[in-house]
PDB file of C-alpha atoms in Angstrom:
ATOM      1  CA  UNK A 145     165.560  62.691 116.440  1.00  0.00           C
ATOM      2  CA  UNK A 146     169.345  62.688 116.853  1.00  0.00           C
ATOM      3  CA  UNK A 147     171.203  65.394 115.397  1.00  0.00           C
ATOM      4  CA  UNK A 148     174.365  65.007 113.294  1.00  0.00           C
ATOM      5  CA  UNK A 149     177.304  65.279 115.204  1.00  0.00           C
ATOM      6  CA  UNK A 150     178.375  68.658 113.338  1.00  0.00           C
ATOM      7  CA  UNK A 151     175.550  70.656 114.863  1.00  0.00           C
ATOM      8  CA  UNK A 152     176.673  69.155 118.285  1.00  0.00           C
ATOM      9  CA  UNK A 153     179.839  70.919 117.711  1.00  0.00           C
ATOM     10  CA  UNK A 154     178.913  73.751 116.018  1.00  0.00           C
ATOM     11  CA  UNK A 155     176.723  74.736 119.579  1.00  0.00           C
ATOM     12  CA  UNK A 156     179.307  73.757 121.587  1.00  0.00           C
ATOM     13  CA  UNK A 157     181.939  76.119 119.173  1.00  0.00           C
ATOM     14  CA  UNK A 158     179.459  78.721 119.419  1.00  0.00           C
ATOM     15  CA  UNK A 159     178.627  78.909 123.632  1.00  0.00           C
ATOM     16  CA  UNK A 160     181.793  78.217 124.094  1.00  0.00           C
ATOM     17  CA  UNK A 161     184.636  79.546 121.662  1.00  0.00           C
ATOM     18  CA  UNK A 162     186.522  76.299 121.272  1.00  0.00           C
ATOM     19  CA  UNK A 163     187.445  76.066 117.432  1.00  0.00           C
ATOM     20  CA  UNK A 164     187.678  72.606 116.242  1.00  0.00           C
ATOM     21  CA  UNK A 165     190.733  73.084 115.099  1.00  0.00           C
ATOM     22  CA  UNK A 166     191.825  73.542 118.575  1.00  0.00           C
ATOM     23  CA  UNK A 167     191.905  69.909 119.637  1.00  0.00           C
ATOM     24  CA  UNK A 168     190.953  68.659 123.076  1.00  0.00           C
ATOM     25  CA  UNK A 169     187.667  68.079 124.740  1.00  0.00           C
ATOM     26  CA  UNK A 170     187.508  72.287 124.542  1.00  0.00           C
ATOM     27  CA  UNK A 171     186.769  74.750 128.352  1.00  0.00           C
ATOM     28  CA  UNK A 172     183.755  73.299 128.884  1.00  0.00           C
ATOM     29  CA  UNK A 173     180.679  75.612 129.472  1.00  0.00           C
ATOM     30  CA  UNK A 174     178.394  77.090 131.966  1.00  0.00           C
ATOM     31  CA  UNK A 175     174.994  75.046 131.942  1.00  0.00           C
ATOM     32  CA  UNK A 176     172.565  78.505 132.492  1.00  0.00           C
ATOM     33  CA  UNK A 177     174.913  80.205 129.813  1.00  0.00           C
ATOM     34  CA  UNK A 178     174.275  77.508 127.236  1.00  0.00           C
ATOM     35  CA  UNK A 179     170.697  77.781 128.264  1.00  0.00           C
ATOM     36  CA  UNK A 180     170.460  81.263 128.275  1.00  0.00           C
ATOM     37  CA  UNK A 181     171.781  81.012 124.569  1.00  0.00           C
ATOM     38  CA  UNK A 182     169.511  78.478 123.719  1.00  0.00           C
ATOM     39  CA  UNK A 183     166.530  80.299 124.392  1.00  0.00           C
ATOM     40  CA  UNK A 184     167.915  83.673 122.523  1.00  0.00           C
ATOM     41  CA  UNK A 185     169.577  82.368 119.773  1.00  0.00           C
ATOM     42  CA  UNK A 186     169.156  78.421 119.539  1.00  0.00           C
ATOM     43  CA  UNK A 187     170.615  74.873 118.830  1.00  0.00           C
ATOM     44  CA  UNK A 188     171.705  74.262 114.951  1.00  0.00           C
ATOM     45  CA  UNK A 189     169.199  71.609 113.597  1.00  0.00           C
ATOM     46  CA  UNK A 190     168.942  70.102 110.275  1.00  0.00           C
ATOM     47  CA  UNK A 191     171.745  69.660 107.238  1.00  0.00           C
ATOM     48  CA  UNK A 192     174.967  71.899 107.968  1.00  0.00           C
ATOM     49  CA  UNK A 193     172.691  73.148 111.114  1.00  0.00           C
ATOM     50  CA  UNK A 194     171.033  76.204 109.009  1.00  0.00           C
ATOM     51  CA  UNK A 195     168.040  75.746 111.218  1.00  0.00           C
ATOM     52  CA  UNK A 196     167.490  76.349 114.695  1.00  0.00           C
ATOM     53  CA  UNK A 197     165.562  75.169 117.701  1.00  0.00           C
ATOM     54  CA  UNK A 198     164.761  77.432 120.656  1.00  0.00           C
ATOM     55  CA  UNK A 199     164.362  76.347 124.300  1.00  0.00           C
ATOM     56  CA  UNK A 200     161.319  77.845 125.944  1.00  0.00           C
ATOM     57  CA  UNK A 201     162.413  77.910 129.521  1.00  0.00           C
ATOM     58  CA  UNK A 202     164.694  76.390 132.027  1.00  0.00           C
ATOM     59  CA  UNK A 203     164.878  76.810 135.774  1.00  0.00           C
ATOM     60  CA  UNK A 204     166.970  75.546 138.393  1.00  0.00           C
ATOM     61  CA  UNK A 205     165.841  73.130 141.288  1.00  0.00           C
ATOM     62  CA  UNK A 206     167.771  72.520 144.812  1.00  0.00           C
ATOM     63  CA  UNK A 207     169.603  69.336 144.525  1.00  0.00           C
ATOM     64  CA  UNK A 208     169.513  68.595 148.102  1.00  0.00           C
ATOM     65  CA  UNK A 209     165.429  68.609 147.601  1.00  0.00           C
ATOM     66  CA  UNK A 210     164.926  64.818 145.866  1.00  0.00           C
ATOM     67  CA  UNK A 211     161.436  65.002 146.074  1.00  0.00           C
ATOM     68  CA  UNK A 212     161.570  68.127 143.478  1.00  0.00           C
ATOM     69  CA  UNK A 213     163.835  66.399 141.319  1.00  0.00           C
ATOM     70  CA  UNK A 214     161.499  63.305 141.155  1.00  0.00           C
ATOM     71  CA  UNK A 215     158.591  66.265 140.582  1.00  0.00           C
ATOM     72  CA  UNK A 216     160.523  67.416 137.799  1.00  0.00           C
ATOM     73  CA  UNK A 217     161.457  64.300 135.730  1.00  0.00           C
ATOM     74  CA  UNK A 218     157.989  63.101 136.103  1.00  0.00           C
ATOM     75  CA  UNK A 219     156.591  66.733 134.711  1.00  0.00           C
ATOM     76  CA  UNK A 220     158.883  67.647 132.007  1.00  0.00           C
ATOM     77  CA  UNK A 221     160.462  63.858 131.143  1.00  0.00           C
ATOM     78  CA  UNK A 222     164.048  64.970 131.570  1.00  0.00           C
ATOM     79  CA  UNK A 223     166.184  67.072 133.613  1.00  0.00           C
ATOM     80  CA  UNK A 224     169.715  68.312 132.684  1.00  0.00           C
ATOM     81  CA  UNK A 225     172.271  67.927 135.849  1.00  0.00           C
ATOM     82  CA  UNK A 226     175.927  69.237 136.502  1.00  0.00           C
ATOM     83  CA  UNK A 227     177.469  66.819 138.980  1.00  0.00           C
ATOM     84  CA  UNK A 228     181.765  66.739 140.376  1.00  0.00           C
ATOM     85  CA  UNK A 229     183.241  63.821 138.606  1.00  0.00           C
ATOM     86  CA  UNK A 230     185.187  61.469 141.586  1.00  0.00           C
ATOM     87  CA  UNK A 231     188.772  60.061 139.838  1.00  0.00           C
ATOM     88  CA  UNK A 232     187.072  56.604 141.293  1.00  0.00           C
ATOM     89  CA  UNK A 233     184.626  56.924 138.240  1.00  0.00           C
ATOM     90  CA  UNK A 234     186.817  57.171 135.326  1.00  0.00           C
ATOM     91  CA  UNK A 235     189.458  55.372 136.665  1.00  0.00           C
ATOM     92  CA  UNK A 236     188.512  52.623 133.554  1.00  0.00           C
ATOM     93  CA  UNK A 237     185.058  52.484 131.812  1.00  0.00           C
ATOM     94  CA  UNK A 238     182.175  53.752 133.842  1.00  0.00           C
ATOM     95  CA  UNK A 239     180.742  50.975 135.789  1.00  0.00           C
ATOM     96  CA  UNK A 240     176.978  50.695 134.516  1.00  0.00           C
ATOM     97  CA  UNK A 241     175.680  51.915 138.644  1.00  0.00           C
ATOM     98  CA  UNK A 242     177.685  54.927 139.589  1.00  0.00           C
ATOM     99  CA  UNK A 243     176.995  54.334 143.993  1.00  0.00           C
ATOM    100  CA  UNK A 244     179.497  55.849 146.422  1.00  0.00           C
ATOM    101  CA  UNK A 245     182.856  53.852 146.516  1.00  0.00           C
ATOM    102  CA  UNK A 246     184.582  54.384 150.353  1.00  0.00           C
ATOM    103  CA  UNK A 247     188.500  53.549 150.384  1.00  0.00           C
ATOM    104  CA  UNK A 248     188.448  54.689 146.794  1.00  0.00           C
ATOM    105  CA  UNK A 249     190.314  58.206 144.960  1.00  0.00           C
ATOM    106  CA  UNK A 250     187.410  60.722 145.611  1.00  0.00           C
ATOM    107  CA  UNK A 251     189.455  63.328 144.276  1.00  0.00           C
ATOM    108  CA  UNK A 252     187.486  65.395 141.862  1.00  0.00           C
ATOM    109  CA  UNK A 253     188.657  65.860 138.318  1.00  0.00           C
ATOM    110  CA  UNK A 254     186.109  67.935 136.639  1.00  0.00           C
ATOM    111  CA  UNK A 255     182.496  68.714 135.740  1.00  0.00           C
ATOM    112  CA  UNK A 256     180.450  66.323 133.751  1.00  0.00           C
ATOM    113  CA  UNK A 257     176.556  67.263 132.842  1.00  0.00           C
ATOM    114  CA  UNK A 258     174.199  64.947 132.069  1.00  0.00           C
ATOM    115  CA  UNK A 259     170.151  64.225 131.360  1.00  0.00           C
ATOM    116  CA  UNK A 260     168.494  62.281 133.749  1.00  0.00           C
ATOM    117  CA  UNK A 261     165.261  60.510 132.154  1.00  0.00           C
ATOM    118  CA  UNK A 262     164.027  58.494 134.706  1.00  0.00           C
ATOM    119  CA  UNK A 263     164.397  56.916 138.724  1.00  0.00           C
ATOM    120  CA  UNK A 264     163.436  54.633 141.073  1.00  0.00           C
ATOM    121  CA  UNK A 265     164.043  54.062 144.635  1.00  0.00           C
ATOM    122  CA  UNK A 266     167.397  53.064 143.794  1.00  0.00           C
ATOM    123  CA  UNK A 267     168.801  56.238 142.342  1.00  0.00           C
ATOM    124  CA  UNK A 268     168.414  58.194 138.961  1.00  0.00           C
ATOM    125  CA  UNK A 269     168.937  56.867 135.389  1.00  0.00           C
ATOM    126  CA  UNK A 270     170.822  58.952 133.165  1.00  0.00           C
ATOM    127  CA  UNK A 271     172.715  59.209 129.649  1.00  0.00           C
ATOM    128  CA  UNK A 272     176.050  59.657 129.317  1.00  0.00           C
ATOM    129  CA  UNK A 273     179.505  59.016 126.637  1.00  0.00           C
ATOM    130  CA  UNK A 274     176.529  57.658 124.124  1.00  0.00           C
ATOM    131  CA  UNK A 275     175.392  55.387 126.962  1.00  0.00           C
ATOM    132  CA  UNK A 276     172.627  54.490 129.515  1.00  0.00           C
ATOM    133  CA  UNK A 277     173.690  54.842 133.456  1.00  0.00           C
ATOM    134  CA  UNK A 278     172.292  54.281 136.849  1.00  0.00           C
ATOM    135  CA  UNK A 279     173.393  56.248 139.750  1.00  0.00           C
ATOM    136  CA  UNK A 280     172.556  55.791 143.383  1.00  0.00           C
ATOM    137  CA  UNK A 281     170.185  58.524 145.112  1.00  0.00           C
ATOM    138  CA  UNK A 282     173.686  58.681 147.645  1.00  0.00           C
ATOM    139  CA  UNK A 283     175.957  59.657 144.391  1.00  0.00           C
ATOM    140  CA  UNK A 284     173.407  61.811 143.388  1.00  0.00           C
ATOM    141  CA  UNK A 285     173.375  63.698 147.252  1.00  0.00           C
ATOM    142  CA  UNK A 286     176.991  63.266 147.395  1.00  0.00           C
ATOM    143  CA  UNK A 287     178.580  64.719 143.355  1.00  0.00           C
ATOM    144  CA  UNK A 288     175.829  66.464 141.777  1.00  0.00           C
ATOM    145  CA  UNK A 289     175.417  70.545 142.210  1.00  0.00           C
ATOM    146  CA  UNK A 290     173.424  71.592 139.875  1.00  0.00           C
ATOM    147  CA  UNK A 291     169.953  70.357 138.515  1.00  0.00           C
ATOM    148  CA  UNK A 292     167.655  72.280 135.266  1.00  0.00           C
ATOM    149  CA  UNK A 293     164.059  71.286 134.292  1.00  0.00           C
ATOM    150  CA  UNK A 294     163.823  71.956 130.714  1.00  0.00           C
ATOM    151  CA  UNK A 295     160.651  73.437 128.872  1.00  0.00           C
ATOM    152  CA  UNK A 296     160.927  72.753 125.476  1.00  0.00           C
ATOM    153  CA  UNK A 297     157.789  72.565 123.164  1.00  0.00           C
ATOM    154  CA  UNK A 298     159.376  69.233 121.553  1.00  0.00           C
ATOM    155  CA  UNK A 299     157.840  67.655 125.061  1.00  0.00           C
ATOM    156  CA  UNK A 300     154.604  68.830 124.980  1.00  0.00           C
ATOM    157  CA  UNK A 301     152.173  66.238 123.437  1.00  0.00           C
ATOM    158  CA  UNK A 302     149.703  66.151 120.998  1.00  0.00           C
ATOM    159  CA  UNK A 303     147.191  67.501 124.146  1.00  0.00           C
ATOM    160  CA  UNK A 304     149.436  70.386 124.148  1.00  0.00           C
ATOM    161  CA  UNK A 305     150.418  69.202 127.697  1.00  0.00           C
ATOM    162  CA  UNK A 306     154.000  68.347 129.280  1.00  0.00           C
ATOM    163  CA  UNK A 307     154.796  64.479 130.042  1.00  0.00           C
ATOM    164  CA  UNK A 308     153.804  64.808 133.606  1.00  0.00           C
ATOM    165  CA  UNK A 309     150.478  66.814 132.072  1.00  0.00           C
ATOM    166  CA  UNK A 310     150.907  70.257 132.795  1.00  0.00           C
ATOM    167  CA  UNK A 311     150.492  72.961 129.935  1.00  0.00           C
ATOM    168  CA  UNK A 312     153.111  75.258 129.220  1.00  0.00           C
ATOM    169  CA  UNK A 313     151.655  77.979 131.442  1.00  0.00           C
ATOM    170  CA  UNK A 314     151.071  75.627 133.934  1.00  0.00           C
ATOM    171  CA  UNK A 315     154.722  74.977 133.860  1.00  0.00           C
ATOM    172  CA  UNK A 316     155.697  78.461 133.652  1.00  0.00           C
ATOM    173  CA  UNK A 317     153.608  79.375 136.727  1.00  0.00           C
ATOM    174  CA  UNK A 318     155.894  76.382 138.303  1.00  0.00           C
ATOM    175  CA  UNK A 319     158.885  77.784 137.813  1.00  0.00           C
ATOM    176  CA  UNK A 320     158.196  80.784 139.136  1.00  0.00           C
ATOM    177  CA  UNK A 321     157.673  79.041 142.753  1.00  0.00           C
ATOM    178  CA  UNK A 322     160.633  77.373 142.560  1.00  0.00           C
ATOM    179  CA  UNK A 323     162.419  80.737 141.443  1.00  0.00           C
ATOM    180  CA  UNK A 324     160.751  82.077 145.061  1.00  0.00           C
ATOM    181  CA  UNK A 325     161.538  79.195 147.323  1.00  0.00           C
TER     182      UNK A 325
END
């Protein structure tokens, strides 16, 4: 399900404080903020967003660890990253495999966040600008700083389990030990 771009806004007005009337791409937001909102208050769902959708958990996982990020995406089906956006990347579209790019502007120019949904030895594939991207496990090590599982009861099946098969207090239990390590 794809909600209408209105109640995209609307959250982003409402975590944020950017009016649309402002103009721009708005101050961006704080990823555990917007989460933290999420589970209190919830997304706008629906016509003219009068309904809402709660988040049932997040938790954050070391970057640096790829193993637990592989964990992750296989036990929840997504994870949401924050990553540094190199100049090299926008500097025209987004090449389809984001890899590191030596002898080119590394300069950062911002924060990007984006849902990973899958990997492979190669690197991570994620969604981004309304489109699919790949990028390299050395990209990934390299840009990204930030990396939330998701627990959201729109993931657990039919069996009342997770994609990777754990039930939600299975997967509550889990984030606890990652909130100790």
């Amino acid at each position: 399900v794809t909600e209408p771009t209105s109640n995209v806004i609307q959250l982003y007005s409402e975590t944020t404080g950017w009016k649309p009337s402002d103009g721009g791409e708005g101050p961006g937001a704080n990823e555990q903020d917007v989460f933290s909102y999420l589970i209190k208050t919830g997304a706008p769902m629906g016509p003219a967003g009068q309904d809402r959708h709660k988040l049932t958990a997040f938790f954050e996982v070391d970057p640096a660890k790829q193993m637990d990020v592989q964990y992750e995406i296989n036990a929840c089906g997504v994870v949401y990253i924050g990553f540094n956006v190199p100049a090299f990347l926008m500097a025209g579209p987004p090449p389809a495999f984001w890899d590191l790019q030596p002898g080119r502007n590394v300069a950062i120019i911002g924060g990007h966040c984006v849902i990973l949904g899958g990997y492979d030895w190669q690197g991570v594939y994620l969604i981004s600008w309304g489109k699919k991207y790949k990028m390299s496990w050395e990209f990934f090590a390299a840009y990204v700083d930030e990396v939330y599982p998701l627990v959201d009861e729109y993931f657990v099946t039919a069996a009342g389990t997770t994609p990777g098969g754990l039930t939600i207090p299975e997967w509550k239990a889990e984030m606890e030990l990652f909130k100790a390590a």
